[in-house]
PDB file of C-alpha atoms and ligand atoms in Angstrom:
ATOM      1  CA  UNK A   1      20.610  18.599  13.520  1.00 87.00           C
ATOM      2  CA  UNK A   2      19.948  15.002  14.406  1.00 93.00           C
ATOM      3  CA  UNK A   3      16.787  13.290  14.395  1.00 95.00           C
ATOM      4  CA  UNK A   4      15.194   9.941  15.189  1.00 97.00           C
ATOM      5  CA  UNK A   5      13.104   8.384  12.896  1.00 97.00           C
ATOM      6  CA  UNK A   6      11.342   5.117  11.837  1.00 98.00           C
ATOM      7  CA  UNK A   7      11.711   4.211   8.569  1.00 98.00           C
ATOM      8  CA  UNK A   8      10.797   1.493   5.476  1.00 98.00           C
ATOM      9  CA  UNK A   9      13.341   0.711   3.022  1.00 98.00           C
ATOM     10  CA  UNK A  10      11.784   1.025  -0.462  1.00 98.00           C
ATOM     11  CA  UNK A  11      14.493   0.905  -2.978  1.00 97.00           C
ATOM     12  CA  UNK A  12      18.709   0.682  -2.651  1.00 96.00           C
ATOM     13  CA  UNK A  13      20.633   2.934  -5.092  1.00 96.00           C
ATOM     14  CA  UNK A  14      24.478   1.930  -5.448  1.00 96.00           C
ATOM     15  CA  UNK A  15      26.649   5.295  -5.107  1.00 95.00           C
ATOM     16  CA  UNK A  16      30.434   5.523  -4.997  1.00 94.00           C
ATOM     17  CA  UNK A  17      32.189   2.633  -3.707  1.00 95.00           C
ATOM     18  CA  UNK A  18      30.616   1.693  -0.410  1.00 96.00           C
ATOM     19  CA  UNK A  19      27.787   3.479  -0.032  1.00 97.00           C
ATOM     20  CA  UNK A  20      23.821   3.232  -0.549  1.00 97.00           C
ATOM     21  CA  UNK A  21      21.022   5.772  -1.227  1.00 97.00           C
ATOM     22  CA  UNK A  22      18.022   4.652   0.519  1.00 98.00           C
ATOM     23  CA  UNK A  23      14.501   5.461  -0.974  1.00 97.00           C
ATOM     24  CA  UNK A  24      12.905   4.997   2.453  1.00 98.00           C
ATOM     25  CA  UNK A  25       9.247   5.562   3.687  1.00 98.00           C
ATOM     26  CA  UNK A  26       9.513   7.507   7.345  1.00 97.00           C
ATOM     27  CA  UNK A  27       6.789   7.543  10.097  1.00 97.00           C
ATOM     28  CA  UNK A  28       6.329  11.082  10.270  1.00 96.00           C
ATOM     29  CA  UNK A  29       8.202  12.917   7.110  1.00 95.00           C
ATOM     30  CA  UNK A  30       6.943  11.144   4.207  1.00 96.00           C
ATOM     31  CA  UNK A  31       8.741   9.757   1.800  1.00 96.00           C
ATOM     32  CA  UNK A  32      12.649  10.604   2.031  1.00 96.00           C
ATOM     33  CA  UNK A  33      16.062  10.109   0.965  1.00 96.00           C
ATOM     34  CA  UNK A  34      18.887   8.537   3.215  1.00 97.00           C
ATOM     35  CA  UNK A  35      22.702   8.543   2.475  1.00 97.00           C
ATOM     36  CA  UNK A  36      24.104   5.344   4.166  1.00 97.00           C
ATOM     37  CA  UNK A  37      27.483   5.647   4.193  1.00 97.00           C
ATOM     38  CA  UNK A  38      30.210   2.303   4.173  1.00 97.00           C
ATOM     39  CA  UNK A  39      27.118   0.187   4.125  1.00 96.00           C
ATOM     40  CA  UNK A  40      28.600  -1.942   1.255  1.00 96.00           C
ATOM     41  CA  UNK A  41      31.431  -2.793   3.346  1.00 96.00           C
ATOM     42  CA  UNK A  42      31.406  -6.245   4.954  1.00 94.00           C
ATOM     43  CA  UNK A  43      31.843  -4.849   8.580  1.00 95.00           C
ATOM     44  CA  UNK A  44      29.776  -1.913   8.426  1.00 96.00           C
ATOM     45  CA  UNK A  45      26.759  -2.012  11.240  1.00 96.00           C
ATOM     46  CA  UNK A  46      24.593  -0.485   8.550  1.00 97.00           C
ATOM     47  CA  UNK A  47      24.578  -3.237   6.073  1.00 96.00           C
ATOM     48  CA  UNK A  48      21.159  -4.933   7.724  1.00 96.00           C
ATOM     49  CA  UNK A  49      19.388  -1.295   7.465  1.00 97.00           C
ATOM     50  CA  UNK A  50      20.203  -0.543   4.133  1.00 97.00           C
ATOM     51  CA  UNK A  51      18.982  -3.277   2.200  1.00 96.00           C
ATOM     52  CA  UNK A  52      15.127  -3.655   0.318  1.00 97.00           C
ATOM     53  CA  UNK A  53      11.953  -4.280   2.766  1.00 98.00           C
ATOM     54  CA  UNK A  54      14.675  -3.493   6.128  1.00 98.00           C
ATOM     55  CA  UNK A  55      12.244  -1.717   9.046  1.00 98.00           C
ATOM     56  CA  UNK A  56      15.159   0.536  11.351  1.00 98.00           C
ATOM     57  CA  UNK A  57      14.988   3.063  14.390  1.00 98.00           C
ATOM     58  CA  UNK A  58      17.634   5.705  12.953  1.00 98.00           C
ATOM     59  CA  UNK A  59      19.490   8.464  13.331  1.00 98.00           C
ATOM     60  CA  UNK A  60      19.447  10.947  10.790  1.00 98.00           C
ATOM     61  CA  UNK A  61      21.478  13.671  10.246  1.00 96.00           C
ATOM     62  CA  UNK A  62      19.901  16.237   7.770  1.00 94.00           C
ATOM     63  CA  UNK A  63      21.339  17.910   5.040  1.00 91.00           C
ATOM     64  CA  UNK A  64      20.195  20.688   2.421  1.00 87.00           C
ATOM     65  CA  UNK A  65      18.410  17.739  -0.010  1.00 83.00           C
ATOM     66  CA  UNK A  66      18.754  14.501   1.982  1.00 91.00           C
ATOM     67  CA  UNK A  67      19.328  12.576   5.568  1.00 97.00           C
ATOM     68  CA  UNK A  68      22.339  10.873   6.197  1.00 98.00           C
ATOM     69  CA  UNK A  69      22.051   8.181   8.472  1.00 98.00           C
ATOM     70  CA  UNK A  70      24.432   8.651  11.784  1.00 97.00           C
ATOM     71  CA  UNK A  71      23.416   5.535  12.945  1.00 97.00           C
ATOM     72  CA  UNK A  72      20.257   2.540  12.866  1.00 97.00           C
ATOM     73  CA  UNK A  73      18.519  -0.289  14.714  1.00 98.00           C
ATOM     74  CA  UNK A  74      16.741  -2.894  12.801  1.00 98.00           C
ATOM     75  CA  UNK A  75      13.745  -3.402  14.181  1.00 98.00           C
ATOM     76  CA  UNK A  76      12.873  -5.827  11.483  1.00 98.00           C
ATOM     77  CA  UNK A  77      14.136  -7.180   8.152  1.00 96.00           C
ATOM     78  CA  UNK A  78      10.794  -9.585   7.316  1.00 97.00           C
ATOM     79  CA  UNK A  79      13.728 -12.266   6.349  1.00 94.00           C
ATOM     80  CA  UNK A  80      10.890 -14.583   5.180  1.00 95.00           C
ATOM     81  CA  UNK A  81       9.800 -12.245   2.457  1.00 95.00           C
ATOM     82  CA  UNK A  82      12.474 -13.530   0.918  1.00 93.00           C
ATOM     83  CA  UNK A  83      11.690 -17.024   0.908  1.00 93.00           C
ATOM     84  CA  UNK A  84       8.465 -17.144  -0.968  1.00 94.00           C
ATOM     85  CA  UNK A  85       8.010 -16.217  -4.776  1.00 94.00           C
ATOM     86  CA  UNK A  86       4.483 -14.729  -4.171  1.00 95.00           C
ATOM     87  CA  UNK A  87       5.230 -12.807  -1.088  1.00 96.00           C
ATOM     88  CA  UNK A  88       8.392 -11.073  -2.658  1.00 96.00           C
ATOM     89  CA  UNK A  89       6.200 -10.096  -5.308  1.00 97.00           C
ATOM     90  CA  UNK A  90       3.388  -8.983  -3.729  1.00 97.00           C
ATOM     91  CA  UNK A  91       5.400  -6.844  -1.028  1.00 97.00           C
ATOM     92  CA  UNK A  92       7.966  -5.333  -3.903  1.00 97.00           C
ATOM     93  CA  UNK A  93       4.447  -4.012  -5.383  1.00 98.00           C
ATOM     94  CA  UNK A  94       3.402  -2.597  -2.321  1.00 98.00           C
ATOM     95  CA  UNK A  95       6.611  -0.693  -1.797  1.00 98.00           C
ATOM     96  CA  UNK A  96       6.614   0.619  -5.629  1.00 98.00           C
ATOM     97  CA  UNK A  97       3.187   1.420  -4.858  1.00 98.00           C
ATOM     98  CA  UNK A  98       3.854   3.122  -1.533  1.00 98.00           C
ATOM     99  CA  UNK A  99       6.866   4.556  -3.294  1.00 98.00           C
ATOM    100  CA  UNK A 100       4.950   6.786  -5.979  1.00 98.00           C
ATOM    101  CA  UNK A 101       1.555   7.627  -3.332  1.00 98.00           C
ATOM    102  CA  UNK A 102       3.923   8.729  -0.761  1.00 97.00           C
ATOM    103  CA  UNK A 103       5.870  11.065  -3.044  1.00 94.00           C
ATOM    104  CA  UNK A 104       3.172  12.766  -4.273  1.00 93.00           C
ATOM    105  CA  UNK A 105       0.785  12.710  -1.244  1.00 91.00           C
ATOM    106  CA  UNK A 106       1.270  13.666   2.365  1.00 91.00           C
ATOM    107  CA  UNK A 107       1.250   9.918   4.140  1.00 95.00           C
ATOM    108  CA  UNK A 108       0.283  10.161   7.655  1.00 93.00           C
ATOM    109  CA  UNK A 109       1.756   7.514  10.365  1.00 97.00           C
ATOM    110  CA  UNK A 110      -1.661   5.610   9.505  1.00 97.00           C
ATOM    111  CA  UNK A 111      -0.506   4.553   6.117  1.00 98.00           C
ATOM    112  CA  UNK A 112       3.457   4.304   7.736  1.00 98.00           C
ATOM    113  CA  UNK A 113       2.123   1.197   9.979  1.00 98.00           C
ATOM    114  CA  UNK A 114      -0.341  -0.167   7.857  1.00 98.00           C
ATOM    115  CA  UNK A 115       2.829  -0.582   5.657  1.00 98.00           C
ATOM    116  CA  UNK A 116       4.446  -2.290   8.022  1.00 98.00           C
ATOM    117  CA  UNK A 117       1.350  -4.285   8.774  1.00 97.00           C
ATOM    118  CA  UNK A 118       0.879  -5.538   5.338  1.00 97.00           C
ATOM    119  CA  UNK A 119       4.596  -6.367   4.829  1.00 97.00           C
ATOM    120  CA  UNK A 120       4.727  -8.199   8.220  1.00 97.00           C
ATOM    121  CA  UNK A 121       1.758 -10.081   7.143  1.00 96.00           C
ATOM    122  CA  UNK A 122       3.796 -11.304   3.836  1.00 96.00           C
ATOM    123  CA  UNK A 123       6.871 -12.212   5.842  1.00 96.00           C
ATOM    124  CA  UNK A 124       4.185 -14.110   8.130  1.00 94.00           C
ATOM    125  CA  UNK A 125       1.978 -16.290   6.077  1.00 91.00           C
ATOM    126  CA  UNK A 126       2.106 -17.447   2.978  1.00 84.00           C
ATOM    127  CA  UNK A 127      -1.497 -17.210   1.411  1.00 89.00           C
ATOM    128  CA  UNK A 128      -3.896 -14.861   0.353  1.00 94.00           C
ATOM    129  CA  UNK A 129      -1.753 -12.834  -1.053  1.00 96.00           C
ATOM    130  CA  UNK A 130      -4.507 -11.031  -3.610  1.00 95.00           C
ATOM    131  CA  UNK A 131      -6.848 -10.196  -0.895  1.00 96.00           C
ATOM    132  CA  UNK A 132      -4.513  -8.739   1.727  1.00 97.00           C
ATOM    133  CA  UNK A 133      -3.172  -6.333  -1.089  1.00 98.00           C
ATOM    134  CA  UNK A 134      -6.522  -5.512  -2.426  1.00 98.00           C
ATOM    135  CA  UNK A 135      -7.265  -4.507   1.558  1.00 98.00           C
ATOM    136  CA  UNK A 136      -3.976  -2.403   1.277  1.00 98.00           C
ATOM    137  CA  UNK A 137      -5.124  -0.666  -1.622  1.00 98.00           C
ATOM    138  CA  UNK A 138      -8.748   0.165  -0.759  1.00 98.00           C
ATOM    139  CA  UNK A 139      -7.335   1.005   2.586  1.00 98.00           C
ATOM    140  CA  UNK A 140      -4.908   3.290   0.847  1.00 98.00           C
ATOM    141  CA  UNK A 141      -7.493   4.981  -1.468  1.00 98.00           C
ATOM    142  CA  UNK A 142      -9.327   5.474   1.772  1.00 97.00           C
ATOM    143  CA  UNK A 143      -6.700   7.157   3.940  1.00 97.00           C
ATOM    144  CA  UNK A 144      -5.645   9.217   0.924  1.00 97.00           C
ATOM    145  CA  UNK A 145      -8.991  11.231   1.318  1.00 96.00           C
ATOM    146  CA  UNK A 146     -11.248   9.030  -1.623  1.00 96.00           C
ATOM    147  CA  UNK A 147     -13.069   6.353   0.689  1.00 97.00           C
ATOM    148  CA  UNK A 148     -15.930   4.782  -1.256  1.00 97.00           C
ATOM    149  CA  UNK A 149     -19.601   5.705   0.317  1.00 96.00           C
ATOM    150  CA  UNK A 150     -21.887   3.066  -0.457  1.00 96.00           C
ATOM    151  CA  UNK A 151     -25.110   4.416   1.442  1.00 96.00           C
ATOM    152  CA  UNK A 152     -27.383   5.759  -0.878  1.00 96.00           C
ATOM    153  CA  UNK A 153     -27.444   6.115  -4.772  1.00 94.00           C
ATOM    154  CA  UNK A 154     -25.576   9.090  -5.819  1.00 93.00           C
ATOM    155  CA  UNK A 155     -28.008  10.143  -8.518  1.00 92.00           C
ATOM    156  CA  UNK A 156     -31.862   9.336  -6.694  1.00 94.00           C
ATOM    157  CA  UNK A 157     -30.455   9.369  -3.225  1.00 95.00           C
ATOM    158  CA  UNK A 158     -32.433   5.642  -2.783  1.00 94.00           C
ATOM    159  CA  UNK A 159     -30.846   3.767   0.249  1.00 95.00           C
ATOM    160  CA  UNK A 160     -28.360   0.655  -0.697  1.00 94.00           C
ATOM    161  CA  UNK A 161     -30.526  -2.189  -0.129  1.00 92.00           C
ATOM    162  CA  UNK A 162     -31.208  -6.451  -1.282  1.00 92.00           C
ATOM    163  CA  UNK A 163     -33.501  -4.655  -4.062  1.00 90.00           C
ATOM    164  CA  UNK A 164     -30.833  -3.014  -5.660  1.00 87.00           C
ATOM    165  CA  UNK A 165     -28.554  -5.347  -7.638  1.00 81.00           C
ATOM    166  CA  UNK A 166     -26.883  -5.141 -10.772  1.00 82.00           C
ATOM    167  CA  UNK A 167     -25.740  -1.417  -9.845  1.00 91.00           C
ATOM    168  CA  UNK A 168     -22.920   0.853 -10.939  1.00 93.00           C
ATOM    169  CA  UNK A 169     -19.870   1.432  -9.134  1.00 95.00           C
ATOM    170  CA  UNK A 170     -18.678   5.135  -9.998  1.00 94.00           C
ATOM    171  CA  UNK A 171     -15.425   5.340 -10.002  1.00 94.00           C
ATOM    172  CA  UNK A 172     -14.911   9.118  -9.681  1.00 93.00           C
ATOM    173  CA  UNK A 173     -17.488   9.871  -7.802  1.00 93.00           C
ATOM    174  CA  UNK A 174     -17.028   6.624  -5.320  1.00 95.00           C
ATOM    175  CA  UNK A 175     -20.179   5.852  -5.108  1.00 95.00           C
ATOM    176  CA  UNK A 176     -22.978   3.883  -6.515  1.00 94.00           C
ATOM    177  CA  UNK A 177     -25.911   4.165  -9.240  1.00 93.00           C
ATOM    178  CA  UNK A 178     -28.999   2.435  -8.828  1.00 91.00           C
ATOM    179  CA  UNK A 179     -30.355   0.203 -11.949  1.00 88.00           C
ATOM    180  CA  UNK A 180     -32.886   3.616 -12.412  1.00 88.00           C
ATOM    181  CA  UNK A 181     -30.132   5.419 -12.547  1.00 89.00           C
ATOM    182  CA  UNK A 182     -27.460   3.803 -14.394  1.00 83.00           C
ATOM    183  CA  UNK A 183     -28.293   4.908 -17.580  1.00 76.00           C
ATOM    184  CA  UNK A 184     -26.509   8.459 -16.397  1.00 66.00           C
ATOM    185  CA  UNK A 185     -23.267   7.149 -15.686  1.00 65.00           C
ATOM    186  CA  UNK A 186     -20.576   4.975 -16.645  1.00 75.00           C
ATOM    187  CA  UNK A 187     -19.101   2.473 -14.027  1.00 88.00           C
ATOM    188  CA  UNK A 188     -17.934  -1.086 -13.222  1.00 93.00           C
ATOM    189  CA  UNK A 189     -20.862  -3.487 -12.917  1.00 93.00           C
ATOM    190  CA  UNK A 190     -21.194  -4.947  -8.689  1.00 94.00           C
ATOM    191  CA  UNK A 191     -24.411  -6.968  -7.141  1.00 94.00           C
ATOM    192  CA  UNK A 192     -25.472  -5.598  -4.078  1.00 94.00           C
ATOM    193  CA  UNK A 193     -23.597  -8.322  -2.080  1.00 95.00           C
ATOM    194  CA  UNK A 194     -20.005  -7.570  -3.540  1.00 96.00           C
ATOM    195  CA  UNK A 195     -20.551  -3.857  -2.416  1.00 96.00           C
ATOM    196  CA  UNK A 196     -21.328  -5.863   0.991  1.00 95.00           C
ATOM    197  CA  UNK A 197     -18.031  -7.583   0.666  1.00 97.00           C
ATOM    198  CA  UNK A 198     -15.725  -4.309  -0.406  1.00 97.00           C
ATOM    199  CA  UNK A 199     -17.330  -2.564   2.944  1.00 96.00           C
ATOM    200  CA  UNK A 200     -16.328  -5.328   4.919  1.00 97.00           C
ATOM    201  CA  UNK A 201     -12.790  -5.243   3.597  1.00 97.00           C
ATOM    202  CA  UNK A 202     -12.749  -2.326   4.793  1.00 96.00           C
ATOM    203  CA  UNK A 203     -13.969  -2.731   8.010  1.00 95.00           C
ATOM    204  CA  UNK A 204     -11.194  -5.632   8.832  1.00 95.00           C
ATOM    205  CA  UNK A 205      -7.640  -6.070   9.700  1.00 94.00           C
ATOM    206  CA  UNK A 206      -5.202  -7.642   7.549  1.00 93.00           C
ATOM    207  CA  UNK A 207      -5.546 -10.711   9.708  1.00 90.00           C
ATOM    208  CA  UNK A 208      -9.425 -10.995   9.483  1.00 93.00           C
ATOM    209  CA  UNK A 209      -9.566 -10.265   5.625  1.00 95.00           C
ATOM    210  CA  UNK A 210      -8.629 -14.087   5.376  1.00 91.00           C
ATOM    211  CA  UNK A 211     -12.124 -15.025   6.532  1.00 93.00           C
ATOM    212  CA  UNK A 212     -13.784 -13.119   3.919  1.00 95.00           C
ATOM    213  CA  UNK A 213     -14.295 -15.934   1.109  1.00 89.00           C
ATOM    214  CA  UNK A 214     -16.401 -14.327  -1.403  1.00 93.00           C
ATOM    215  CA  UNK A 215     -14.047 -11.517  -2.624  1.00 96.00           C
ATOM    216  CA  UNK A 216     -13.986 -12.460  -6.317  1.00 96.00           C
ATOM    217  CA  UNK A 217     -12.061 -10.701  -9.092  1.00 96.00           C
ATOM    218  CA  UNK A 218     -14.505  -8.551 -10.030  1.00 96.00           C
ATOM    219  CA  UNK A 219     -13.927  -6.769  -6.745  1.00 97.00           C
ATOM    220  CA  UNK A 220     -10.251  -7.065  -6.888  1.00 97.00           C
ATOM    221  CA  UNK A 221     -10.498  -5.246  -9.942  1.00 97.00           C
ATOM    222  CA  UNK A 222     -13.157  -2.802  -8.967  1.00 97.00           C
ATOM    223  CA  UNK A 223     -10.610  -1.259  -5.975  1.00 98.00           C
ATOM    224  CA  UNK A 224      -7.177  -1.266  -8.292  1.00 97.00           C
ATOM    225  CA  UNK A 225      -9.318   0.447 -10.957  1.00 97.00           C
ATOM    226  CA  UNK A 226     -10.592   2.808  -8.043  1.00 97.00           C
ATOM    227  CA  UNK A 227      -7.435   3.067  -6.720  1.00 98.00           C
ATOM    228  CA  UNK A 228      -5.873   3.974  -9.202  1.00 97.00           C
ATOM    229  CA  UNK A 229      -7.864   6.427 -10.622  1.00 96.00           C
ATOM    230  CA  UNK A 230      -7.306   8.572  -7.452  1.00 97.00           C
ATOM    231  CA  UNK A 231      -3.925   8.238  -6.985  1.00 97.00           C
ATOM    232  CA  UNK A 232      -3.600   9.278 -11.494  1.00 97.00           C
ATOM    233  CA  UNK A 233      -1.107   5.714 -12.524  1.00 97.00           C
ATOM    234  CA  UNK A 234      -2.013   2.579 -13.280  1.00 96.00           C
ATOM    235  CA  UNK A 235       1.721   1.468 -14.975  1.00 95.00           C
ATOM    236  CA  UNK A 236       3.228  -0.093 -11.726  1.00 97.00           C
ATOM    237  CA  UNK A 237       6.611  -2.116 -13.374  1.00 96.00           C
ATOM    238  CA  UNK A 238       5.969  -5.001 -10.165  1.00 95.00           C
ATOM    239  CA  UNK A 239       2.200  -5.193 -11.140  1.00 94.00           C
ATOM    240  CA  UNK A 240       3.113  -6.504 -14.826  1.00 92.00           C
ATOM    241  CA  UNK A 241       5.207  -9.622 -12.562  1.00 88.00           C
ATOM    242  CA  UNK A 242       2.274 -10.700 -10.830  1.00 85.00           C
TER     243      UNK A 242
HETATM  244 ZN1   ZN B   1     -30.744   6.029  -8.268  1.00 81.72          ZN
END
């Protein structure tokens, strides 16, 4: 049976002479192997799909345990990614992070094109490389079923408000204690504004996260913990590069 599907490359395996397996990211089947056959070869019309960050329209024919790829259009390769230190590094994170959410979670075509999105952006400009990714990842978190609710205290119920600072960000529960009620639970210390901030990052597109000047480390640190508490790793080999 043949089917057409969109896909993200996330990692190249050599195998046999000429050929690739793809690690790929699809638009509507999750995460997925693809056999691309020849693509080694100098000639081959599947050399442009088959390498690292390549975004194709293919073909797939499917086997008993993987697709093997009858034919592809790039739709994009990001060429720039390649260009820039920072943005190779950033975007090989966000495929190993991708990578390991997507093959143990269901990824809907939300998290497919804000893939795309994200690595676009990195192929596109070269700065704020921190932010955007931290907006990946809270997005991520978010679309993954954990999205942090930051509307009333989760132990006293007391509405988020300018009289609450110094309060708790729960990582487990996602969610916020109020300086009465912080003595309950352990959590990562945020003023009232930063939890401000981290709603408005999620609020925005990658291209309006830019604008937002006052997210500091202590919130980039606050959504990878968060992150990564939900998703159960925190030992990303690309993270230890950056
Ligand atoms: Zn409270």
């Amino acid at each position: 049976m043949i089917i057409e599907e969109e896909v993200l490359i996330l990692k190249e395996v050599n195998y046999k002479e000429n050929d690739k397996i793809l690690h790929a990211l699809s638009k509507t089947k999750g995460k997925i192997q693809l056999l691309s056959r020849g693509c080694k070869k100098n000639n081959s019309p599947l050399i442009n799909v088959s390498q690292l960050f390549a975004y194709s329209r293919c073909s797939l024919y499917k086997t008993k345990d993987m697709f093997i790829i009858n034919s592809a259009e790039l739709i994009d390769n990001f060429y720039n990614i390649r260009n820039n230190m920072n943005a190779l590094l950033y975007g090989s994170y966000i495929l190993e992070l991708i990578g390991y959410v997507a093959s143990e979670n269901d990824v809907g075509i939300n998290i497919f094109n804000m893939t795309i999105s994200i690595i676009r952006y990195f192929s596109q400009f070269n700065k704020d490389f921190d932010k955007i990714t931290t907006a990946y990842e809270l997005k991520l978190v978010s679309m993954l079923g954990f999205k942090p609710d930051f509307s009333n205290c989760l132990s006293c119920g007391e509405k988020l408000n300018p009289s609450i600072n110094y309060l708790k960000f729960i990582i487990n529960e996602g969610g916020f204690y109020c300086p009465d009620c912080v003595k309950y639970g352990n959590g990562i210390n945020l003023t009232y504004n930063e939890i401000l901030t981290i709603n408005r990052i999620l609020k925005s597109k990658f291209d309006d996260i830019s604008s937002i000047d006052n997210i500091n480390d202590k919130i980039l640190n606050a959504i990878r913990q968060f992150l990564f508490y939900h998703i159960g790793k925190s030992n990303f080999t690309t993270l230890k590069l950056l």
